[in-house]
Tab-separated table of C-alpha atoms in Angstrom:
chain	number	residue	atom	x	y	z
A	1	UNK	CA	-0.007	0.061	0.163
A	2	UNK	CA	1.271	3.318	-0.906
A	3	UNK	CA	-0.382	6.947	0.064
A	4	UNK	CA	0.602	10.558	-1.002
A	5	UNK	CA	-0.844	13.878	-0.393
A	6	UNK	CA	-1.132	15.742	-3.550
A	7	UNK	CA	-2.813	19.117	-2.302
A	8	UNK	CA	-4.286	20.980	0.622
A	9	UNK	CA	-7.062	23.445	1.147
A	10	UNK	CA	-6.697	26.492	2.898
A	11	UNK	CA	-7.850	24.573	5.982
A	12	UNK	CA	-7.267	20.844	6.534
A	13	UNK	CA	-9.044	19.377	3.793
A	14	UNK	CA	-6.777	17.377	1.578
A	15	UNK	CA	-6.620	15.119	-1.629
A	16	UNK	CA	-4.563	12.136	-2.224
A	17	UNK	CA	-3.544	8.977	-3.938
A	18	UNK	CA	-3.844	5.774	-2.514
A	19	UNK	CA	-2.339	2.575	-4.351
A	20	UNK	CA	-3.040	-1.267	-3.366
A	21	UNK	CA	-1.047	-3.773	-5.213
A	22	UNK	CA	-4.523	-5.542	-6.242
A	23	UNK	CA	-6.294	-2.388	-7.748
A	24	UNK	CA	-6.009	-1.424	-11.491
A	25	UNK	CA	-4.826	1.951	-10.839
A	26	UNK	CA	-4.550	4.841	-8.025
A	27	UNK	CA	-7.723	5.533	-5.991
A	28	UNK	CA	-8.345	9.357	-5.555
A	29	UNK	CA	-8.987	10.186	-1.871
A	30	UNK	CA	-11.213	11.579	-0.316
A	31	UNK	CA	-12.753	8.291	-1.659
A	32	UNK	CA	-15.626	5.720	-0.647
A	33	UNK	CA	-15.416	2.546	0.803
A	34	UNK	CA	-18.308	0.242	-0.816
A	35	UNK	CA	-20.544	-1.384	1.817
A	36	UNK	CA	-20.458	-5.112	1.377
A	37	UNK	CA	-21.969	-8.160	3.051
A	38	UNK	CA	-19.544	-11.090	3.159
A	39	UNK	CA	-17.262	-9.367	0.631
A	40	UNK	CA	-19.662	-8.329	-2.125
A	41	UNK	CA	-22.053	-5.391	-2.653
A	42	UNK	CA	-25.200	-5.782	-1.214
A	43	UNK	CA	-27.091	-5.879	-4.315
A	44	UNK	CA	-24.650	-5.762	-7.008
A	45	UNK	CA	-23.965	-8.864	-8.686
A	46	UNK	CA	-20.043	-9.799	-9.534
A	47	UNK	CA	-20.777	-9.670	-13.483
A	48	UNK	CA	-21.876	-5.800	-12.808
A	49	UNK	CA	-19.371	-4.661	-10.791
A	50	UNK	CA	-17.092	-3.806	-13.746
A	51	UNK	CA	-19.527	-1.410	-15.140
A	52	UNK	CA	-19.024	1.136	-12.450
A	53	UNK	CA	-16.276	3.877	-12.536
A	54	UNK	CA	-12.932	2.542	-12.210
A	55	UNK	CA	-10.867	2.534	-10.013
A	56	UNK	CA	-13.046	4.779	-7.787
A	57	UNK	CA	-15.344	1.747	-7.305
A	58	UNK	CA	-12.637	-1.036	-6.598
A	59	UNK	CA	-12.533	-0.327	-2.259
A	60	UNK	CA	-14.437	-2.389	-0.684
A	61	UNK	CA	-15.434	-2.594	3.116
A	62	UNK	CA	-15.563	-5.951	4.526
A	63	UNK	CA	-16.546	-6.951	8.310
A	64	UNK	CA	-14.524	-9.847	9.187
A	65	UNK	CA	-17.389	-10.980	11.721
A	66	UNK	CA	-19.760	-11.861	8.576
A	67	UNK	CA	-17.455	-14.752	8.357
A	68	UNK	CA	-17.929	-16.088	12.037
A	69	UNK	CA	-20.461	-18.676	10.540
A	70	UNK	CA	-20.029	-20.734	7.466
A	71	UNK	CA	-16.663	-21.617	6.248
A	72	UNK	CA	-13.687	-21.889	8.625
A	73	UNK	CA	-10.474	-19.757	8.715
A	74	UNK	CA	-8.657	-22.333	7.679
A	75	UNK	CA	-10.741	-23.261	4.527
A	76	UNK	CA	-10.889	-19.667	3.649
A	77	UNK	CA	-7.109	-19.602	4.150
A	78	UNK	CA	-6.878	-22.604	1.388
A	79	UNK	CA	-9.244	-21.096	-0.843
A	80	UNK	CA	-6.630	-18.065	-1.111
A	81	UNK	CA	-8.409	-15.307	0.944
A	82	UNK	CA	-10.981	-12.717	-0.024
A	83	UNK	CA	-9.554	-11.967	-3.235
A	84	UNK	CA	-9.757	-15.781	-4.393
A	85	UNK	CA	-13.053	-16.742	-2.850
A	86	UNK	CA	-14.953	-13.780	-4.406
A	87	UNK	CA	-13.237	-13.904	-7.972
A	88	UNK	CA	-12.276	-10.475	-7.519
A	89	UNK	CA	-8.564	-10.211	-7.910
A	90	UNK	CA	-8.487	-6.620	-9.168
A	91	UNK	CA	-10.214	-4.946	-6.280
A	92	UNK	CA	-9.011	-3.881	-2.513
A	93	UNK	CA	-10.551	-4.915	0.590
A	94	UNK	CA	-10.342	-3.347	3.903
A	95	UNK	CA	-11.438	-4.911	6.934
A	96	UNK	CA	-12.999	-3.238	9.883
A	97	UNK	CA	-14.950	-5.004	12.658
A	98	UNK	CA	-17.870	-2.775	12.646
A	99	UNK	CA	-20.022	-2.321	9.454
A	100	UNK	CA	-22.463	0.151	10.763
A	101	UNK	CA	-25.545	-2.074	9.217
A	102	UNK	CA	-25.242	-5.594	10.668
A	103	UNK	CA	-22.331	-5.625	13.017
A	104	UNK	CA	-22.902	-2.973	15.531
A	105	UNK	CA	-20.709	-2.562	18.710
A	106	UNK	CA	-22.545	-3.657	21.975
A	107	UNK	CA	-20.381	-1.811	24.828
A	108	UNK	CA	-22.354	-3.288	27.687
A	109	UNK	CA	-20.973	-6.758	27.032
A	110	UNK	CA	-17.419	-5.998	25.922
A	111	UNK	CA	-14.974	-6.822	28.621
A	112	UNK	CA	-11.315	-6.774	28.991
A	113	UNK	CA	-10.683	-9.865	26.849
A	114	UNK	CA	-12.753	-8.927	24.094
A	115	UNK	CA	-15.180	-6.539	22.027
A	116	UNK	CA	-18.669	-7.324	21.974
A	117	UNK	CA	-20.900	-6.981	18.716
A	118	UNK	CA	-24.577	-7.390	17.755
A	119	UNK	CA	-24.326	-9.703	14.404
A	120	UNK	CA	-26.632	-11.597	12.336
A	121	UNK	CA	-25.851	-14.678	14.049
A	122	UNK	CA	-26.196	-13.113	17.379
A	123	UNK	CA	-24.294	-11.206	19.925
A	124	UNK	CA	-20.577	-12.403	19.826
A	125	UNK	CA	-17.586	-11.447	22.272
A	126	UNK	CA	-14.417	-11.195	19.594
A	127	UNK	CA	-10.847	-11.623	21.608
A	128	UNK	CA	-7.861	-10.304	19.748
A	129	UNK	CA	-6.655	-13.317	19.078
A	130	UNK	CA	-9.856	-14.833	17.567
A	131	UNK	CA	-10.032	-11.364	15.429
A	132	UNK	CA	-6.309	-11.846	13.775
A	133	UNK	CA	-7.043	-15.430	12.906
A	134	UNK	CA	-9.769	-14.191	11.095
A	135	UNK	CA	-7.723	-11.373	9.168
A	136	UNK	CA	-4.995	-13.839	8.779
A	137	UNK	CA	-7.238	-16.418	6.717
A	138	UNK	CA	-9.068	-13.356	4.827
A	139	UNK	CA	-5.800	-11.543	3.592
A	140	UNK	CA	-7.399	-8.060	3.121
A	141	UNK	CA	-5.312	-5.443	1.557
A	142	UNK	CA	-5.638	-3.366	4.845
A	143	UNK	CA	-7.312	-4.194	7.984
A	144	UNK	CA	-7.911	-2.287	11.444
A	145	UNK	CA	-7.206	-3.420	15.288
A	146	UNK	CA	-10.030	-4.262	17.308
A	147	UNK	CA	-11.495	-1.160	19.315
A	148	UNK	CA	-14.022	-0.719	22.060
A	149	UNK	CA	-16.302	1.647	20.616
A	150	UNK	CA	-18.781	3.285	22.871
A	151	UNK	CA	-21.477	5.721	22.574
A	152	UNK	CA	-21.720	9.338	23.767
A	153	UNK	CA	-24.055	8.736	26.673
A	154	UNK	CA	-21.511	6.223	28.595
A	155	UNK	CA	-19.565	7.566	31.843
A	156	UNK	CA	-16.380	9.206	31.672
A	157	UNK	CA	-14.815	6.173	33.510
A	158	UNK	CA	-16.504	4.044	30.606
A	159	UNK	CA	-15.094	5.921	28.213
A	160	UNK	CA	-11.467	5.983	29.380
A	161	UNK	CA	-11.729	2.263	29.856
A	162	UNK	CA	-12.725	1.801	26.362
A	163	UNK	CA	-9.390	3.847	25.313
A	164	UNK	CA	-7.607	1.678	27.386
A	165	UNK	CA	-8.672	-1.404	25.697
A	166	UNK	CA	-8.281	-0.156	22.391
A	167	UNK	CA	-4.584	0.634	22.979
A	168	UNK	CA	-3.982	-2.703	24.907
A	169	UNK	CA	-5.623	-4.555	21.773
A	170	UNK	CA	-3.735	-2.375	19.109
A	171	UNK	CA	-0.383	-3.734	20.472
A	172	UNK	CA	-1.880	-7.262	20.999
A	173	UNK	CA	-3.462	-7.318	17.457
A	174	UNK	CA	0.372	-5.722	15.742
A	175	UNK	CA	2.223	-8.642	17.825
A	176	UNK	CA	-0.086	-11.142	16.522
A	177	UNK	CA	-0.257	-9.804	12.674
A	178	UNK	CA	1.478	-12.718	11.078
A	179	UNK	CA	1.770	-11.357	7.581
A	180	UNK	CA	2.943	-7.908	8.413
A	181	UNK	CA	0.606	-6.557	5.776
A	182	UNK	CA	-0.820	-2.823	6.521
A	183	UNK	CA	-2.570	-2.308	9.713
A	184	UNK	CA	-4.541	0.719	10.567
A	185	UNK	CA	-4.549	1.384	14.373
A	186	UNK	CA	-7.927	2.421	15.865
A	187	UNK	CA	-8.567	5.616	17.573
A	188	UNK	CA	-11.745	5.893	19.841
A	189	UNK	CA	-12.401	8.286	22.878
A	190	UNK	CA	-16.529	8.898	22.661
A	191	UNK	CA	-17.121	12.362	23.000
A	192	UNK	CA	-14.141	13.383	24.931
A	193	UNK	CA	-11.778	15.581	23.264
A	194	UNK	CA	-9.101	14.736	25.807
A	195	UNK	CA	-9.792	10.850	25.690
A	196	UNK	CA	-9.761	11.326	21.515
A	197	UNK	CA	-6.161	12.894	21.669
A	198	UNK	CA	-4.992	10.436	24.262
A	199	UNK	CA	-5.769	7.222	21.708
A	200	UNK	CA	-4.402	9.208	18.934
A	201	UNK	CA	-1.539	10.268	20.802
A	202	UNK	CA	-0.641	6.566	21.243
A	203	UNK	CA	-1.583	5.139	17.991
A	204	UNK	CA	0.817	7.766	16.513
A	205	UNK	CA	3.720	6.567	18.621
A	206	UNK	CA	2.905	3.029	16.630
A	207	UNK	CA	4.607	1.663	13.479
A	208	UNK	CA	0.908	1.388	11.752
A	209	UNK	CA	0.195	2.255	7.827
A	210	UNK	CA	-2.823	4.303	8.526
A	211	UNK	CA	-5.458	5.069	10.946
A	212	UNK	CA	-9.129	4.173	11.664
A	213	UNK	CA	-11.176	6.766	13.558
A	214	UNK	CA	-13.896	4.812	15.187
A	215	UNK	CA	-16.851	5.425	17.562
A	216	UNK	CA	-18.749	7.832	15.522
A	217	UNK	CA	-22.281	7.631	14.438
A	218	UNK	CA	-23.116	6.540	18.239
A	219	UNK	CA	-24.972	9.378	19.638
A	220	UNK	CA	-22.796	12.508	19.046
A	221	UNK	CA	-24.382	15.761	17.394
A	222	UNK	CA	-23.264	17.321	14.487
A	223	UNK	CA	-22.191	20.517	16.345
A	224	UNK	CA	-19.895	18.249	18.522
A	225	UNK	CA	-18.237	16.322	15.719
A	226	UNK	CA	-15.734	18.991	14.360
A	227	UNK	CA	-13.887	19.396	17.548
A	228	UNK	CA	-13.536	15.668	17.961
A	229	UNK	CA	-12.322	15.112	14.468
A	230	UNK	CA	-9.921	17.871	14.458
A	231	UNK	CA	-8.556	16.438	17.991
A	232	UNK	CA	-7.716	13.688	16.388
A	233	UNK	CA	-6.386	14.574	13.023
A	234	UNK	CA	-4.180	17.571	14.760
A	235	UNK	CA	-2.036	14.631	16.221
A	236	UNK	CA	-1.868	12.065	13.466
A	237	UNK	CA	1.037	11.715	11.094
A	238	UNK	CA	0.001	13.722	7.949
A	239	UNK	CA	1.604	11.262	5.293
A	240	UNK	CA	-0.321	8.402	6.463
A	241	UNK	CA	-4.155	7.748	5.276
A	242	UNK	CA	-7.083	8.290	7.919
A	243	UNK	CA	-10.380	6.240	7.654
A	244	UNK	CA	-13.811	6.866	9.211
A	245	UNK	CA	-16.497	4.814	9.860
A	246	UNK	CA	-20.089	6.118	11.155
A	247	UNK	CA	-20.536	9.475	9.347
A	248	UNK	CA	-23.259	8.832	6.652
A	249	UNK	CA	-25.353	11.795	5.618
A	250	UNK	CA	-23.425	13.987	2.851
A	251	UNK	CA	-23.388	16.789	5.469
A	252	UNK	CA	-21.372	14.730	7.872
A	253	UNK	CA	-19.026	13.520	4.932
A	254	UNK	CA	-18.306	17.044	4.280
A	255	UNK	CA	-17.654	17.512	8.017
A	256	UNK	CA	-14.688	14.484	7.663
A	257	UNK	CA	-13.324	15.799	4.666
A	258	UNK	CA	-12.971	19.458	6.318
A	259	UNK	CA	-11.100	17.693	8.754
A	260	UNK	CA	-8.559	15.922	6.741
A	261	UNK	CA	-10.426	12.364	6.388
A	262	UNK	CA	-9.523	10.453	3.630
A	263	UNK	CA	-11.657	7.685	3.258
A	264	UNK	CA	-15.224	6.816	4.558
A	265	UNK	CA	-17.856	4.201	4.736
A	266	UNK	CA	-21.141	3.974	2.630
A	267	UNK	CA	-23.709	2.873	4.526
A	268	UNK	CA	-26.284	5.673	3.856
A	269	UNK	CA	-26.084	4.676	0.294
A	270	UNK	CA	-27.381	1.508	1.676
A	271	UNK	CA	-29.924	2.890	3.400
A	272	UNK	CA	-30.921	5.044	0.462
A	273	UNK	CA	-31.359	2.100	-1.808
A	274	UNK	CA	-33.306	0.018	0.237
A	275	UNK	CA	-35.776	3.044	0.807
A	276	UNK	CA	-36.040	3.311	-3.119
A	277	UNK	CA	-34.608	6.839	-3.236
A	278	UNK	CA	-32.319	8.084	-5.901
A	279	UNK	CA	-30.249	11.200	-4.856
A	280	UNK	CA	-30.442	14.213	-7.244
A	281	UNK	CA	-27.030	16.140	-6.769
A	282	UNK	CA	-25.798	17.522	-9.914
A	283	UNK	CA	-23.870	14.990	-12.145
A	284	UNK	CA	-21.091	16.246	-14.353
A	285	UNK	CA	-22.747	19.600	-14.353
A	286	UNK	CA	-26.269	18.327	-15.244
A	287	UNK	CA	-28.641	20.147	-13.173
A	288	UNK	CA	-31.684	17.985	-11.994
A	289	UNK	CA	-35.264	20.157	-11.716
A	290	UNK	CA	-37.154	18.301	-9.123
A	291	UNK	CA	-39.410	21.278	-7.824
A	292	UNK	CA	-42.558	19.818	-9.045
A	293	UNK	CA	-41.794	16.337	-8.712
A	294	UNK	CA	-43.829	14.574	-5.735
A	295	UNK	CA	-41.666	12.490	-3.390
A	296	UNK	CA	-38.908	15.153	-3.575
A	297	UNK	CA	-37.064	16.755	-1.123
A	298	UNK	CA	-34.570	18.934	-3.624
A	299	UNK	CA	-31.680	16.448	-2.802
A	300	UNK	CA	-33.411	12.800	-3.834
A	301	UNK	CA	-36.718	11.520	-5.297
A	302	UNK	CA	-38.609	8.512	-4.041
A	303	UNK	CA	-39.052	6.421	-6.997
A	304	UNK	CA	-41.815	4.711	-5.470
A	305	UNK	CA	-44.130	7.501	-5.847
A	306	UNK	CA	-46.749	6.970	-8.345
A	307	UNK	CA	-45.871	9.951	-10.513
A	308	UNK	CA	-43.040	8.086	-11.704
A	309	UNK	CA	-45.221	4.998	-12.628
A	310	UNK	CA	-45.384	6.538	-16.393
A	311	UNK	CA	-42.146	8.375	-16.499
A	312	UNK	CA	-40.150	7.118	-19.423
A	313	UNK	CA	-36.928	9.328	-18.395
A	314	UNK	CA	-33.828	8.076	-16.694
A	315	UNK	CA	-33.258	9.330	-13.308
A	316	UNK	CA	-30.899	12.066	-14.557
A	317	UNK	CA	-30.244	12.976	-18.252
A	318	UNK	CA	-26.988	12.464	-20.134
A	319	UNK	CA	-25.888	10.527	-17.065
A	320	UNK	CA	-23.457	7.570	-18.325
A	321	UNK	CA	-24.088	5.219	-15.089
A	322	UNK	CA	-25.379	1.625	-16.132
A	323	UNK	CA	-29.037	2.456	-14.835
A	324	UNK	CA	-29.709	5.608	-16.415
A	325	UNK	CA	-28.263	4.458	-19.791
A	326	UNK	CA	-30.375	1.331	-20.006
A	327	UNK	CA	-33.575	2.135	-17.502
A	328	UNK	CA	-36.598	4.500	-17.145
A	329	UNK	CA	-37.924	5.692	-13.833
A	330	UNK	CA	-41.377	3.912	-14.630
A	331	UNK	CA	-39.376	0.592	-14.755
A	332	UNK	CA	-37.713	1.107	-11.373
A	333	UNK	CA	-40.916	2.293	-9.800
A	334	UNK	CA	-42.394	-0.800	-11.197
A	335	UNK	CA	-39.644	-3.238	-9.638
A	336	UNK	CA	-39.730	-1.322	-6.498
A	337	UNK	CA	-43.829	-1.705	-6.161
A	338	UNK	CA	-43.337	-5.583	-7.186
A	339	UNK	CA	-40.691	-6.030	-4.789
A	340	UNK	CA	-38.218	-7.280	-7.432
A	341	UNK	CA	-34.764	-7.278	-5.910
A	342	UNK	CA	-33.250	-5.869	-9.397
A	343	UNK	CA	-34.671	-2.194	-8.245
A	344	UNK	CA	-32.219	-2.450	-5.522
A	345	UNK	CA	-29.493	-3.180	-8.111
A	346	UNK	CA	-30.315	-0.578	-10.394
A	347	UNK	CA	-30.439	2.095	-7.535
A	348	UNK	CA	-27.254	1.207	-5.740
A	349	UNK	CA	-25.339	1.336	-9.073
A	350	UNK	CA	-26.730	4.687	-9.661
A	351	UNK	CA	-26.362	6.257	-6.078
A	352	UNK	CA	-22.611	4.650	-6.214
A	353	UNK	CA	-22.174	6.756	-9.396
A	354	UNK	CA	-23.729	10.059	-7.353
A	355	UNK	CA	-20.863	9.472	-4.794
A	356	UNK	CA	-17.608	8.951	-7.158
């Protein structure tokens, strides 16, 4: 993995280039991590992945906890890890325990031995040694260390304990890392600027390839977030990439970009797709007039609305995504109303285009 910052704004926002050995070309940052379930996007089949913008859509967010059931780590390792198992040798995989949709941290059940998560297979306590064993079998391009993420309403003592555990697990994961691949150190601290700074200082002292800023999207307000983000990014080494999960709305992503974050997860896109919504931000300078459309709030349209039942135009005129080039609003409206999963496939491809 290689990363370089190419330009800075007048503030902390920056543009960079991330290079992974398996990707066909450099990925420009700020960039998006495509949300997946067991390594593949929720609705897009593998044969359509290559119709997405390249290489912008070649970076996948994988939760290792999705592989707690099914194939054993030994079997996955024999297959050759994620790239061989999924048949995607030209994609990059970033393993993070939490995926903000199906594997949420459960701080009340975490203890000194490991972090607890609510997963599709029930509540699971994951110890650092078990976590690293999973990572070793998956062989991702990048992986983050285990963290004890807590919501904003926990006590100051519990928040301090979460930072202590995260730092201890950071050292354990580094020591257990058999391949010596790119490791991103976890940074937590809840809504405490002081604890965020302490965790960031400890991570900055370690020999890491980058940083994962965790614990967001767990109750903090948008007004609180800039101070928490800046407290961390002011300390971290500038030449190393920064990844964050838990920021969903476009306004929240912009907060992260302003603080100097490089890579973001994409659970917001998944929720839009499930709801039948299409973003209506301008694409390539093409304005979309939605002022008279039912089911529109000037940023997105609800394609379930009856107004689109006979609308034979694409979601956005002159958009070059697969969905807009081949299908109409009327067809997607029909698919949504008959509960056909192809609707989500087409919508996910479109909303991913909006964020590239």
